[in-house]
Every structure is written in C-alpha cells, then in structure tokens.
PDB file of C-alpha atoms in Angstrom:
ATOM      1  CA  MET A 290       9.227  93.897 -82.515  1.00  0.00           C
ATOM      2  CA  THR A 291       7.990  97.294 -81.454  1.00  0.00           C
ATOM      3  CA  ASP A 292       9.643 100.167 -79.689  1.00  0.00           C
ATOM      4  CA  SER A 293       8.886  99.851 -76.019  1.00  0.00           C
ATOM      5  CA  PHE A 294      10.414  99.917 -72.572  1.00  0.00           C
ATOM      6  CA  TRP A 295      13.028  97.221 -72.008  1.00  0.00           C
ATOM      7  CA  THR A 296      14.166  95.957 -68.633  1.00  0.00           C
ATOM      8  CA  GLY A 297      17.511  94.258 -68.334  1.00  0.00           C
ATOM      9  CA  GLY A 298      19.531  96.943 -70.041  1.00  0.00           C
ATOM     10  CA  PRO A 299      21.229  96.989 -73.407  1.00  0.00           C
ATOM     11  CA  GLY A 300      22.207  93.319 -73.272  1.00  0.00           C
ATOM     12  CA  ALA A 301      18.595  92.223 -72.938  1.00  0.00           C
ATOM     13  CA  TYR A 302      17.588  94.551 -75.766  1.00  0.00           C
ATOM     14  CA  ALA A 303      20.336  93.154 -78.024  1.00  0.00           C
ATOM     15  CA  ASP A 304      19.177  89.621 -77.166  1.00  0.00           C
ATOM     16  CA  GLY A 305      15.607  90.588 -78.056  1.00  0.00           C
ATOM     17  CA  LEU A 306      16.741  92.036 -81.373  1.00  0.00           C
ATOM     18  CA  ARG A 307      18.696  88.880 -82.151  1.00  0.00           C
ATOM     19  CA  GLU A 308      15.700  86.682 -81.273  1.00  0.00           C
ATOM     20  CA  HIS A 309      13.522  88.837 -83.513  1.00  0.00           C
ATOM     21  CA  TYR A 310      15.776  89.105 -86.568  1.00  0.00           C
ATOM     22  CA  ARG A 311      17.680  85.797 -86.641  1.00  0.00           C
ATOM     23  CA  PRO A 312      14.691  83.545 -87.464  1.00  0.00           C
ATOM     24  CA  ARG A 313      13.483  85.938 -90.153  1.00  0.00           C
ATOM     25  CA  LEU A 314      16.938  86.144 -91.743  1.00  0.00           C
ATOM     26  CA  ASP A 315      17.468  82.384 -91.492  1.00  0.00           C
ATOM     27  CA  GLU A 316      14.128  81.757 -93.219  1.00  0.00           C
ATOM     28  CA  LEU A 317      14.924  84.187 -96.044  1.00  0.00           C
ATOM     29  CA  ARG A 318      18.369  82.638 -96.549  1.00  0.00           C
ATOM     30  CA  LYS A 319      16.832  79.161 -96.660  1.00  0.00           C
ATOM     31  CA  ARG A 320      14.238  80.304 -99.200  1.00  0.00           C
ATOM     32  CA  ARG A 321      16.999  81.884-101.304  1.00  0.00           C
ATOM     33  CA  ASP A 322      19.076  78.703-101.243  1.00  0.00           C
ATOM     34  CA  ASP A 323      16.036  76.574-102.131  1.00  0.00           C
ATOM     35  CA  ALA A 324      14.587  79.045-104.628  1.00  0.00           C
ATOM     36  CA  ASP A 325      13.553  77.610-107.961  1.00  0.00           C
ATOM     37  CA  ASN A 326      10.794  79.938-109.030  1.00  0.00           C
ATOM     38  CA  ILE A 327      11.533  82.956-106.844  1.00  0.00           C
ATOM     39  CA  GLU A 328      13.959  85.592-108.011  1.00  0.00           C
ATOM     40  CA  PRO A 329      17.058  85.236-105.768  1.00  0.00           C
ATOM     41  CA  ALA A 330      17.867  88.924-106.259  1.00  0.00           C
ATOM     42  CA  GLU A 331      14.576  89.852-104.580  1.00  0.00           C
ATOM     43  CA  LEU A 332      15.404  87.664-101.596  1.00  0.00           C
ATOM     44  CA  ASP A 333      18.944  89.085-101.457  1.00  0.00           C
ATOM     45  CA  ALA A 334      17.498  92.602-101.382  1.00  0.00           C
ATOM     46  CA  GLU A 335      15.135  91.680 -98.543  1.00  0.00           C
ATOM     47  CA  ILE A 336      17.990  90.027 -96.617  1.00  0.00           C
ATOM     48  CA  GLU A 337      20.159  93.130 -97.057  1.00  0.00           C
ATOM     49  CA  ARG A 338      17.293  95.361 -95.914  1.00  0.00           C
ATOM     50  CA  LEU A 339      16.691  93.297 -92.761  1.00  0.00           C
ATOM     51  CA  GLU A 340      20.417  93.081 -91.987  1.00  0.00           C
ATOM     52  CA  ALA A 341      20.723  96.872 -92.305  1.00  0.00           C
ATOM     53  CA  GLU A 342      17.675  97.381 -90.072  1.00  0.00           C
ATOM     54  CA  TYR A 343      19.090  94.972 -87.474  1.00  0.00           C
ATOM     55  CA  LYS A 344      22.531  96.625 -87.551  1.00  0.00           C
ATOM     56  CA  SER A 345      20.972 100.079 -87.236  1.00  0.00           C
ATOM     57  CA  LYS A 346      19.050  99.022 -84.138  1.00  0.00           C
ATOM     58  CA  LEU A 347      22.155  97.443 -82.611  1.00  0.00           C
ATOM     59  CA  ASP A 348      24.183 100.579 -83.351  1.00  0.00           C
ATOM     60  CA  SER A 349      21.563 102.776 -81.680  1.00  0.00           C
ATOM     61  CA  ILE A 350      21.579 100.868 -78.380  1.00  0.00           C
ATOM     62  CA  ASP A 351      23.924 103.421 -76.805  1.00  0.00           C
ATOM     63  CA  ASP A 352      21.365 106.149 -77.552  1.00  0.00           C
ATOM     64  CA  CYS A 353      18.577 104.292 -75.738  1.00  0.00           C
ATOM     65  CA  LEU A 354      17.565 104.778 -72.141  1.00  0.00           C
ATOM     66  CA  PHE A 355      17.138 101.635 -70.069  1.00  0.00           C
TER      67      PHE A 355
END
C-alpha cells in the first residue's frame, strides 16, 4: 500500500489499511503456529512490527486530508 489520494474519506482509508494488513498478519500468524524450522521469535517480531505500523497508520487518519 502506498501513500496516495483516497476518495471515500477516513472510513475508506481504514478499510483499505485493514484489507492490506489483515492478510499479511494472518499469514505470519499461521506460519508462526505451523513453524517447525523457523524461529517463532523472528515471526513474532515481524508480527509486532506490522501491527505497530498498522496502528500508526490508523492513528494518523485524523491528520490526513480526504
């Protein structure tokens, strides 16, 4: 997802963020749960990083112009 002009206001932007981040987070969580040879701590760190990025973008919606 790139920074760009969004029509539909903050709700549409939040929906776009959710559609962008949810599949990525779900896939990482599935890989962590199924991990045999992958270090779960590495996947946890990546999940935390993506969750923080997602939350930061949601928190900044009020600062965006639509």
